[in-house]
C-alpha cells in the first residue's frame, strides 16, 4: 500500500479544508500517488479522483422541538433553573417596561386633554414612586381624581352662587329697609 500522506496534505491545502475532509479514490491509488504538486492535485480534483467531503449534518431539529415546548412553558420548572430570578429576567427590565407603559398612558391622556398638567405631574411623580403596579390601577386613580376635582369644582360654583344669592338678599333687605324708612318718615 502506497502512502498518500503528502497527497492528502496538498489536497487539504488546495481545497481549503482539513485532511479529514479529503476523499481519495481507492481505485486510482497509483495515479494519485504520482501527483506530487498542487497543480497535479487540482487536476485530479477536477477529474473527480480527489473530492472534498460534504459537511457533516448537525441537525437543530431536536433543539427547535425543545424550544417550541419551552415556549409553551415546559422544561422551565424549579429544577431546570440555574440563575436567580433577577438573572433570568432582571427586575430593572420589568420596572422599565412598567414605567414606560404608565408614562405613555399619562402623556397620551394629557395630550388628549383628558387630564390637566397638574394631575399629570402629580401622577407622574406617584408613578415614579412605585404607586401603580399596572395600567388598570393608574386608570382607576385618574378616574377617582377627576371625579374629586369635578366635585370640588361643583362645590366651588355652588358656594359662589350661594354667596351671590345671599348678597342679592342682603341688598334687597337693605333696599326694603331704606324704603320703609322713607315711608315711615316722609317729612324728612
Coordinates of N, CA, C and O in Angstrom, one line a residue:
X1 N 0.9 -1.2 0.0 CA 0.0 0.0 0.0 C 0.9 1.2 0.0 O 1.8 1.4 0.8
X2 N 0.6 2.1 -0.9 CA 1.4 3.3 -1.1 C 0.9 4.4 -0.1 O -0.3 4.5 0.2
X3 N 1.8 5.1 0.5 CA 1.4 6.2 1.5 C 1.0 7.4 0.7 O 1.7 7.9 -0.2
X4 N -0.2 7.9 1.0 CA -0.7 9.1 0.3 C -0.8 10.3 1.2 O -1.7 11.2 1.1
X5 N 0.1 10.3 2.2 CA 0.1 11.4 3.2 C 0.3 12.7 2.6 O -0.4 13.7 2.9
X6 N 1.3 12.8 1.7 CA 1.7 14.1 1.0 C 0.5 14.6 0.2 O 0.1 15.7 0.3
X7 N -0.1 13.6 -0.6 CA -1.2 14.0 -1.5 C -2.4 14.5 -0.6 O -3.1 15.5 -1.0
X8 N -2.6 13.9 0.5 CA -3.8 14.3 1.4 C -3.5 15.7 1.9 O -4.4 16.6 1.9
X9 N -2.3 16.0 2.3 CA -1.9 17.3 2.9 C -2.0 18.4 1.8 O -2.6 19.4 2.0
X10 N -1.5 18.1 0.6 CA -1.6 19.0 -0.5 C -3.1 19.3 -0.9 O -3.5 20.4 -1.2
X11 N -3.8 18.2 -1.0 CA -5.3 18.3 -1.3 C -6.0 19.2 -0.3 O -6.8 20.1 -0.7
X12 N -5.7 19.0 1.0 CA -6.3 19.8 2.0 C -6.0 21.3 1.8 O -6.8 22.2 2.0
X13 N -4.7 21.6 1.5 CA -4.3 23.0 1.2 C -5.0 23.5 0.0 O -5.5 24.7 0.0
X14 N -5.1 22.8 -1.1 CA -5.7 23.2 -2.3 C -7.2 23.5 -2.2 O -7.7 24.5 -2.6
X15 N -7.9 22.5 -1.5 CA -9.3 22.6 -1.4 C -9.8 23.4 -0.1 O -11.0 23.5 0.1
X16 N -8.8 23.9 0.6 CA -9.1 24.8 1.8 C -10.0 24.1 2.8 O -11.1 24.6 3.1
X17 N -9.6 22.9 3.3 CA -10.3 22.2 4.3 C -9.3 21.4 5.1 O -8.1 21.4 4.8
X18 N -9.8 20.6 6.1 CA -9.0 19.8 6.8 C -8.7 18.5 6.1 O -9.4 18.1 5.2
X19 N -7.6 17.7 6.6 CA -7.3 16.5 5.9 C -8.4 15.4 6.1 O -8.5 14.6 5.2
X20 N -9.2 15.5 7.2 CA -10.2 14.5 7.4 C -11.4 14.7 6.4 O -12.2 13.8 6.3
X21 N -11.4 15.8 5.7 CA -12.5 16.1 4.7 C -12.1 15.7 3.3 O -12.9 15.8 2.4
X22 N -10.9 15.1 3.1 CA -10.4 14.8 1.8 C -10.7 13.3 1.5 O -10.4 12.4 2.4
X23 N -11.3 13.0 0.4 CA -11.6 11.6 -0.1 C -10.7 11.4 -1.3 O -10.8 12.1 -2.3
X24 N -9.9 10.3 -1.2 CA -9.0 9.9 -2.3 C -9.6 8.6 -2.9 O -9.9 7.7 -2.1
X25 N -9.8 8.6 -4.2 CA -10.5 7.4 -4.8 C -9.6 6.1 -4.6 O -8.4 6.1 -5.1
X26 N -10.1 5.1 -3.9 CA -9.3 4.0 -3.6 C -9.0 3.2 -4.9 O -8.0 2.4 -4.9
X27 N -9.7 3.3 -5.9 CA -9.5 2.6 -7.2 C -8.3 3.2 -8.0 O -7.8 2.6 -8.9
X28 N -8.0 4.5 -7.7 CA -7.0 5.2 -8.5 C -5.8 5.6 -7.7 O -5.2 6.6 -7.9
X29 N -5.4 4.7 -6.7 CA -4.3 5.0 -5.8 C -3.0 5.2 -6.6 O -2.3 6.2 -6.2
X30 N -2.7 4.4 -7.6 CA -1.5 4.5 -8.3 C -1.4 5.9 -9.0 O -0.3 6.5 -8.9
X31 N -2.4 6.3 -9.6 CA -2.4 7.6 -10.3 C -2.3 8.8 -9.3 O -1.5 9.7 -9.6
X32 N -3.0 8.6 -8.2 CA -2.9 9.7 -7.2 C -1.5 9.8 -6.6 O -1.0 10.9 -6.3
X33 N -0.9 8.6 -6.4 CA 0.4 8.6 -5.8 C 1.5 9.3 -6.6 O 2.5 9.8 -6.1
X34 N 1.2 9.4 -7.9 CA 2.2 10.1 -8.8 C 2.1 11.6 -8.7 O 3.0 12.3 -9.1
X35 N 0.9 12.1 -8.2 CA 0.7 13.6 -8.1 C 1.5 14.1 -6.9 O 1.3 13.7 -5.8
X36 N 2.5 14.9 -7.2 CA 3.4 15.4 -6.1 C 3.4 17.0 -6.1 O 4.3 17.5 -5.5
X37 N 2.5 17.6 -6.8 CA 2.4 19.1 -6.8 C 1.0 19.5 -6.6 O 0.0 18.8 -6.9
X38 N 0.8 20.7 -6.2 CA -0.5 21.3 -6.0 C -1.3 21.3 -7.4 O -2.5 21.1 -7.4
X39 N -0.6 21.6 -8.4 CA -1.2 21.7 -9.7 C -1.8 20.3 -10.1 O -2.9 20.2 -10.6
X40 N -1.0 19.3 -9.9 CA -1.5 17.9 -10.2 C -2.7 17.5 -9.3 O -3.6 16.9 -9.8
X41 N -2.6 17.9 -8.1 CA -3.7 17.6 -7.1 C -5.0 18.3 -7.6 O -6.1 17.8 -7.7
X42 N -4.9 19.6 -8.1 CA -6.0 20.4 -8.6 C -6.6 19.7 -9.8 O -7.8 19.6 -9.9
X43 N -5.7 19.2 -10.7 CA -6.2 18.5 -11.9 C -7.0 17.2 -11.5 O -8.0 16.9 -12.0
X44 N -6.4 16.5 -10.5 CA -7.1 15.2 -10.0 C -8.5 15.6 -9.4 O -9.4 14.8 -9.6
X45 N -8.5 16.7 -8.7 CA -9.8 17.2 -8.2 C -10.8 17.5 -9.3 O -12.0 17.1 -9.2
X46 N -10.4 18.1 -10.3 CA -11.3 18.4 -11.5 C -11.7 17.1 -12.1 O -12.9 17.0 -12.5
X47 N -10.9 16.1 -12.1 CA -11.2 14.8 -12.7 C -12.1 14.0 -11.8 O -12.7 13.0 -12.2
X48 N -12.2 14.4 -10.5 CA -13.1 13.6 -9.6 C -12.4 12.5 -8.9 O -13.1 11.7 -8.2
X49 N -11.1 12.5 -8.9 CA -10.4 11.4 -8.2 C -10.1 11.8 -6.7 O -10.0 11.0 -5.8
X50 N -10.1 13.2 -6.5 CA -10.0 13.7 -5.1 C -11.2 14.6 -4.9 O -11.5 15.5 -5.7
X51 N -11.9 14.3 -3.8 CA -13.1 15.0 -3.5 C -13.1 15.6 -2.1 O -12.5 15.0 -1.2
X52 N -13.7 16.8 -2.0 CA -13.9 17.4 -0.6 C -15.2 16.8 -0.1 O -16.3 17.0 -0.7
X53 N -15.1 16.1 1.0 CA -16.4 15.5 1.6 C -17.3 16.6 2.1 O -16.9 17.7 2.5
X54 N -18.6 16.4 2.0 CA -19.6 17.4 2.5 C -19.5 17.5 4.0 O -19.0 16.7 4.7
X55 N -20.0 18.7 4.5 CA -20.0 19.0 5.9 C -21.0 18.0 6.6 O -22.1 17.7 6.1
X56 N -20.6 17.5 7.7 CA -21.4 16.6 8.5 C -22.6 17.3 9.0 O -22.5 18.4 9.5
X57 N -23.8 16.7 8.9 CA -25.0 17.4 9.3 C -25.0 17.5 10.9 O -24.7 16.5 11.6
X58 N -25.3 18.7 11.3 CA -25.5 18.9 12.8 C -26.9 19.5 12.9 O -27.1 20.7 12.9
X59 N -27.9 18.6 13.0 CA -29.3 19.0 13.0 C -29.7 19.8 14.2 O -29.3 19.4 15.3
X60 N -30.5 20.8 14.0 CA -31.1 21.5 15.1 C -32.6 21.2 15.3 O -33.3 21.9 16.0
X61 N -33.0 20.1 14.7 CA -34.4 19.7 14.8 C -34.8 19.4 16.2 O -35.9 19.9 16.7
X62 N -34.0 18.7 17.0 CA -34.3 18.4 18.4 C -34.3 19.7 19.2 O -35.2 19.9 20.1
X63 N -33.4 20.6 18.9 CA -33.3 21.9 19.6 C -34.6 22.7 19.4 O -35.2 23.3 20.3
X64 N -35.0 22.8 18.1 CA -36.2 23.5 17.7 C -37.4 23.0 18.4 O -38.3 23.7 18.9
X65 N -37.5 21.6 18.5 CA -38.6 21.0 19.1 C -38.7 21.4 20.6 O -39.7 21.7 21.2
X66 N -37.5 21.3 21.3 CA -37.4 21.6 22.7 C -37.8 23.1 22.9 O -38.5 23.5 23.9
X67 N -37.3 24.0 22.1 CA -37.6 25.4 22.2 C -39.1 25.7 22.1 O -39.6 26.6 22.7
X68 N -39.7 24.9 21.1 CA -41.1 25.1 21.0 C -41.9 24.7 22.2 O -42.8 25.4 22.7
X69 N -41.4 23.6 22.9 CA -42.0 23.1 24.1 C -41.8 24.2 25.2 O -42.7 24.5 26.0
X70 N -40.6 24.8 25.2 CA -40.2 25.8 26.2 C -41.1 27.0 26.1 O -41.5 27.6 27.1
X71 N -41.5 27.4 24.8 CA -42.4 28.5 24.6 C -43.7 28.2 25.2 O -44.4 29.2 25.6
X72 N -44.1 26.9 25.3 CA -45.4 26.6 25.9 C -45.2 26.5 27.4 O -46.2 26.3 28.1
X73 N -44.0 26.6 27.9 CA -43.8 26.6 29.4 C -43.3 25.3 29.9 O -43.2 25.1 31.1
X74 N -42.9 24.3 29.1 CA -42.4 23.1 29.5 C -40.9 23.2 29.9 O -40.3 24.2 29.4
X75 N -40.3 22.3 30.6 CA -38.9 22.3 31.0 C -38.4 23.6 31.6 O -37.3 24.0 31.4
X76 N -39.3 24.3 32.3 CA -38.8 25.5 33.0 C -39.1 25.6 34.5 O -39.3 26.6 35.0
X77 N -39.3 24.4 35.0 CA -39.6 24.3 36.5 C -38.4 24.7 37.3 O -37.3 25.0 36.8
X78 N -38.6 24.6 38.6 CA -37.5 25.0 39.6 C -36.3 24.2 39.3 O -35.1 24.7 39.4
X79 N -36.4 22.9 39.0 CA -35.2 22.0 38.8 C -34.4 22.4 37.6 O -33.3 21.9 37.5
X80 N -35.0 23.1 36.7 CA -34.3 23.5 35.4 C -33.6 24.8 35.5 O -32.9 25.3 34.6
X81 N -33.8 25.5 36.6 CA -33.3 26.9 36.7 C -31.9 27.0 37.3 O -31.7 26.4 38.4
X82 N -31.0 27.7 36.7 CA -29.6 27.8 37.2 C -29.4 29.2 37.8 O -28.6 29.4 38.8
X83 N -30.0 30.2 37.2 CA -29.7 31.6 37.6 C -30.8 32.0 38.6 O -31.9 31.4 38.7
X84 N -30.5 33.1 39.3 CA -31.6 33.7 40.2 C -32.7 34.3 39.3 O -32.5 34.5 38.1
X85 N -33.8 34.6 40.0 CA -34.9 35.2 39.2 C -34.5 36.5 38.6 O -34.8 36.8 37.5
X86 N -33.6 37.3 39.3 CA -33.1 38.5 38.8 C -32.2 38.4 37.6 O -32.2 39.2 36.7
X87 N -31.5 37.2 37.6 CA -30.6 37.0 36.5 C -31.4 36.5 35.2 O -31.0 36.8 34.1
X88 N -32.5 35.8 35.5 CA -33.2 35.3 34.3 C -34.1 36.3 33.7 O -34.2 36.4 32.5
X89 N -34.7 37.2 34.5 CA -35.4 38.4 33.9 C -35.2 39.5 34.9 O -35.9 39.6 36.0
X90 N -34.3 40.4 34.6 CA -33.9 41.4 35.6 C -35.1 42.3 36.1 O -36.0 42.6 35.3
X91 N -35.1 42.6 37.4 CA -36.2 43.5 37.9 C -36.2 44.8 37.2 O -37.2 45.4 37.0
X92 N -35.0 45.3 36.9 CA -34.9 46.6 36.2 C -35.6 46.6 34.9 O -36.3 47.6 34.5
X93 N -35.5 45.5 34.1 CA -36.2 45.4 32.9 C -37.7 45.4 33.1 O -38.5 46.1 32.4
X94 N -38.2 44.7 34.1 CA -39.6 44.7 34.4 C -40.1 46.1 34.8 O -41.1 46.6 34.4
X95 N -39.3 46.8 35.6 CA -39.6 48.2 36.0 C -39.6 49.1 34.8 O -40.6 49.9 34.7
X96 N -38.6 49.0 33.9 CA -38.6 49.8 32.7 C -39.9 49.6 31.9 O -40.5 50.6 31.4
X97 N -40.2 48.4 31.7 CA -41.4 48.1 30.9 C -42.7 48.7 31.5 O -43.5 49.4 30.9
X98 N -42.8 48.6 32.9 CA -44.0 49.1 33.5 C -44.0 50.6 33.5 O -45.1 51.2 33.2
X99 N -42.9 51.2 33.9 CA -42.9 52.7 33.9 C -43.1 53.3 32.6 O -43.8 54.4 32.4
X100 N -42.6 52.7 31.5 CA -42.8 53.2 30.2 C -44.3 53.1 29.8 O -44.8 54.1 29.2
X101 N -44.9 52.0 30.1 CA -46.4 51.9 29.9 C -47.2 53.0 30.6 O -48.0 53.7 30.0
X102 N -46.9 53.2 31.9 CA -47.6 54.2 32.7 C -47.3 55.6 32.1 O -48.3 56.4 32.0
X103 N -46.1 55.9 31.8 CA -45.8 57.3 31.4 C -46.4 57.5 30.0 O -46.8 58.6 29.7
X104 N -46.4 56.5 29.2 CA -47.0 56.6 27.8 C -48.5 57.0 28.0 O -49.0 57.8 27.3
X105 N -49.2 56.3 28.9 CA -50.6 56.5 29.1 C -50.8 57.9 29.6 O -51.7 58.6 29.2
X106 N -50.0 58.3 30.6 CA -50.2 59.7 31.2 C -50.0 60.7 30.1 O -50.8 61.7 30.0
X107 N -48.9 60.5 29.2 CA -48.7 61.5 28.1 C -49.9 61.6 27.2 O -50.3 62.6 26.8
X108 N -50.4 60.4 26.9 CA -51.5 60.3 25.9 C -52.7 61.0 26.4 O -53.4 61.8 25.7
X109 N -53.0 60.8 27.7 CA -54.2 61.4 28.3 C -54.0 62.9 28.4 O -55.0 63.7 28.3
X110 N -52.8 63.4 28.7 CA -52.5 64.8 28.8 C -52.7 65.5 27.5 O -53.3 66.5 27.3
X111 N -52.1 64.8 26.4 CA -52.2 65.4 25.1 C -53.7 65.4 24.6 O -54.0 66.3 23.8
X112 N -54.5 64.4 25.0 CA -55.9 64.4 24.6 C -56.7 65.3 25.5 O -58.0 65.2 25.4
X113 N -56.1 66.0 26.4 CA -56.8 67.0 27.3 C -57.8 66.2 28.2 O -58.8 66.8 28.7
X114 N -57.5 65.0 28.5 CA -58.4 64.2 29.5 C -58.0 64.5 30.9 O -58.8 64.4 31.8
X115 N -56.7 64.9 31.1 CA -56.2 65.3 32.4 C -55.4 66.6 32.2 O -54.8 66.8 31.1
X116 N -55.5 67.5 33.2 CA -54.7 68.7 33.1 C -53.3 68.5 33.5 O -52.9 67.4 34.0
X117 N -52.4 69.5 33.4 CA -51.0 69.3 33.6 C -50.7 69.1 35.1 O -49.7 68.5 35.5
X118 N -51.6 69.6 36.0 CA -51.3 69.4 37.4 C -51.6 68.0 37.8 O -50.8 67.4 38.6
X119 N -52.7 67.4 37.4 CA -52.9 66.0 37.7 C -51.8 65.1 37.0 O -51.3 64.2 37.7
X120 N -51.5 65.5 35.8 CA -50.4 64.8 35.1 C -49.1 64.7 36.0 O -48.5 63.7 36.2
X121 N -48.7 65.9 36.5 CA -47.5 66.0 37.2 C -47.5 65.2 38.5 O -46.6 64.5 38.8
X122 N -48.6 65.3 39.2 CA -48.7 64.6 40.5 C -48.7 63.1 40.2 O -48.1 62.3 41.0
X123 N -49.5 62.6 39.2 CA -49.5 61.2 38.9 C -48.1 60.7 38.4 O -47.7 59.6 38.6
X124 N -47.4 61.6 37.6 CA -46.1 61.2 37.1 C -45.2 60.9 38.3 O -44.5 59.9 38.3
X125 N -45.2 61.7 39.3 CA -44.3 61.5 40.5 C -44.8 60.3 41.2 O -43.9 59.6 41.8
X126 N -46.1 60.1 41.3 CA -46.6 58.9 42.0 C -46.1 57.6 41.3 O -45.7 56.6 41.9
X127 N -46.2 57.7 40.0 CA -45.7 56.5 39.2 C -44.2 56.3 39.4 O -43.8 55.1 39.5
X128 N -43.5 57.3 39.5 CA -42.0 57.2 39.7 C -41.8 56.6 41.1 O -40.8 55.9 41.3
X129 N -42.7 56.9 42.0 CA -42.6 56.4 43.4 C -43.2 55.0 43.6 O -43.4 54.6 44.7
X130 N -43.5 54.3 42.5 CA -43.9 52.9 42.5 C -45.3 52.8 43.2 O -45.5 51.8 43.9
X131 N -46.2 53.7 42.9 CA -47.5 53.6 43.5 C -48.5 52.8 42.7 O -49.5 52.3 43.2
X132 N -48.2 52.6 41.4 CA -49.2 51.9 40.5 C -48.5 50.7 40.0 O -47.5 50.7 39.3
X133 N -49.1 49.5 40.2 CA -48.5 48.3 39.8 C -48.8 47.9 38.4 O -48.1 47.2 37.7
X134 N -49.9 48.6 37.8 CA -50.2 48.4 36.4 C -51.0 49.5 35.9 O -51.4 50.4 36.6
X135 N -51.4 49.4 34.6 CA -52.2 50.4 33.9 C -53.6 50.6 34.5 O -54.1 51.7 34.6
X136 N -54.2 49.4 34.9 CA -55.5 49.5 35.4 C -55.6 50.3 36.7 O -56.5 51.1 36.8
X137 N -54.7 50.1 37.6 CA -54.7 50.9 38.8 C -54.5 52.3 38.6 O -55.2 53.2 39.2
X138 N -53.6 52.7 37.6 CA -53.4 54.1 37.3 C -54.7 54.7 36.7 O -55.1 55.8 37.1
X139 N -55.4 54.0 35.8 CA -56.6 54.5 35.3 C -57.7 54.7 36.3 O -58.4 55.7 36.3
X140 N -57.8 53.8 37.3 CA -58.7 53.9 38.4 C -58.4 55.2 39.2 O -59.3 56.0 39.5
X141 N -57.1 55.4 39.5 CA -56.7 56.6 40.2 C -57.0 57.9 39.4 O -57.5 58.9 40.0
X142 N -56.8 57.8 38.1 CA -57.1 59.0 37.3 C -58.6 59.3 37.4 O -59.0 60.5 37.6
X143 N -59.5 58.3 37.2 CA -60.9 58.5 37.3 C -61.3 59.1 38.6 O -62.1 60.0 38.7
X144 N -60.8 58.5 39.7 CA -61.2 59.0 41.0 C -60.7 60.4 41.2 O -61.5 61.3 41.8
X145 N -59.5 60.8 40.7 CA -59.0 62.2 40.9 C -59.9 63.1 40.0 O -60.2 64.2 40.5
X146 N -60.3 62.6 38.9 CA -61.1 63.5 38.0 C -62.5 63.8 38.7 O -63.0 64.9 38.7
X147 N -63.1 62.7 39.3 CA -64.4 62.9 40.0 C -64.2 63.8 41.2 O -65.1 64.7 41.4
X148 N -63.1 63.7 41.9 CA -62.9 64.5 43.1 C -62.8 66.0 42.6 O -63.4 66.9 43.2
X149 N -62.0 66.2 41.5 CA -61.8 67.5 41.0 C -63.1 68.1 40.5 O -63.4 69.3 40.8
X150 N -63.9 67.3 39.9 CA -65.2 67.7 39.4 C -66.1 68.1 40.5 O -66.9 69.2 40.5
X151 N -66.1 67.3 41.6 CA -66.9 67.6 42.8 C -66.5 68.9 43.4 O -67.3 69.8 43.8
X152 N -65.2 69.1 43.5 CA -64.7 70.3 44.1 C -65.1 71.6 43.3 O -65.5 72.6 43.9
X153 N -65.0 71.4 42.0 CA -65.4 72.5 41.1 C -66.9 72.8 41.3 O -67.3 74.0 41.4
X154 N -67.7 71.7 41.3 CA -69.2 71.9 41.5 C -69.5 72.6 42.8 O -70.3 73.6 42.9
X155 N -68.8 72.2 43.9 CA -69.0 72.8 45.2 C -68.6 74.3 45.2 O -69.2 75.1 45.8
X156 N -67.5 74.6 44.5 CA -67.0 76.0 44.4 C -68.0 76.8 43.7 O -68.3 77.9 44.2
X157 N -68.6 76.3 42.6 CA -69.6 77.0 41.9 C -70.8 77.2 42.7 O -71.4 78.3 42.7
X158 N -71.2 76.2 43.5 CA -72.4 76.3 44.4 C -72.1 77.4 45.4 O -73.0 78.2 45.7
X159 N -70.9 77.4 46.0 CA -70.6 78.4 47.0 C -70.6 79.8 46.4 O -71.2 80.7 47.1
X160 N -70.1 80.0 45.2 CA -70.2 81.3 44.6 C -71.6 81.7 44.3 O -72.0 82.8 44.6
X161 N -72.4 80.7 43.8 CA -73.8 81.0 43.6 C -74.5 81.4 44.9 O -75.3 82.3 45.0
X162 N -74.2 80.6 46.0 CA -74.9 80.9 47.3 C -74.5 82.3 47.8 O -75.3 83.0 48.3
X163 N -73.2 82.6 47.6 CA -72.7 83.9 48.1 C -73.5 85.0 47.3 O -73.9 86.1 47.8
X164 N -73.6 84.8 46.0 CA -74.3 85.7 45.1 C -75.7 85.9 45.6 O -76.2 87.1 45.6
X165 N -76.4 84.8 45.8 CA -77.8 84.9 46.3 C -77.9 85.6 47.6 O -78.8 86.4 47.8
X166 N -77.0 85.3 48.5 CA -77.0 85.9 49.9 C -76.8 87.5 49.7 O -77.5 88.2 50.4
X167 N -75.9 87.8 48.9 CA -75.6 89.3 48.7 C -76.8 90.0 48.1 O -77.2 91.1 48.5
X168 N -77.5 89.3 47.1 CA -78.7 89.8 46.5 C -79.8 90.0 47.6 O -80.5 91.0 47.6
X169 N -79.9 89.0 48.4 CA -80.9 89.0 49.5 C -80.6 90.2 50.5 O -81.5 90.9 50.8
X170 N -79.3 90.4 50.8 CA -79.0 91.5 51.7 C -79.3 92.8 51.0 O -79.8 93.7 51.7
X171 N -78.9 92.9 49.7 CA -79.2 94.1 49.0 C -80.7 94.5 49.0 O -81.1 95.6 49.2
X172 N -81.5 93.4 48.7 CA -83.0 93.6 48.7 C -83.5 94.1 50.1 O -84.3 95.0 50.2
X173 N -82.9 93.4 51.1 CA -83.3 93.7 52.5 C -83.0 95.2 52.8 O -83.8 95.9 53.4
X174 N -81.8 95.6 52.4 CA -81.3 96.9 52.7 C -82.2 97.9 52.0 O -82.6 99.0 52.5
X175 N -82.5 97.6 50.7 CA -83.4 98.5 49.9 C -84.8 98.6 50.5 O -85.4 99.7 50.6
X176 N -85.3 97.4 51.0 CA -86.6 97.4 51.7 C -86.6 98.2 52.9 O -87.5 99.0 53.2
X177 N -85.5 98.1 53.7 CA -85.4 98.9 54.9 C -85.3 100.4 54.6 O -85.9 101.2 55.3
X178 N -84.6 100.7 53.6 CA -84.5 102.1 53.2 C -85.8 102.7 52.8 O -86.2 103.8 53.2
X179 N -86.5 101.8 52.0 CA -87.9 102.3 51.5 C -88.8 102.4 52.7 O -89.6 103.4 52.7
X180 N -88.7 101.5 53.6 CA -89.5 101.5 54.8 C -89.3 102.8 55.6 O -90.2 103.5 56.1
X181 N -88.0 103.1 55.7 CA -87.6 104.4 56.5 C -88.2 105.6 55.8 O -88.7 106.5 56.4
X182 N -88.2 105.6 54.4 CA -88.8 106.7 53.7 C -90.3 106.8 53.9 O -90.8 107.9 54.0
X183 N -90.9 105.6 53.9 CA -92.4 105.6 54.1 C -92.8 106.0 55.5 O -93.8 106.7 55.6
X184 N -92.0 105.6 56.4 CA -92.4 105.9 57.8 C -92.1 107.4 58.1 O -93.0 108.1 58.7
X185 N -91.1 108.0 57.6 CA -90.7 109.4 57.9 C -90.6 110.2 56.6 O -89.6 110.5 56.2
X186 N -91.8 110.5 56.0 CA -91.8 111.2 54.7 C -91.4 112.7 54.9 O -91.0 113.4 54.0
X187 N -91.6 113.2 56.1 CA -91.3 114.7 56.4 C -89.8 115.0 56.2 O -89.4 116.1 55.8
X188 N -89.0 114.0 56.6 CA -87.5 114.2 56.4 C -87.2 114.2 55.0 O -86.5 114.6 54.3

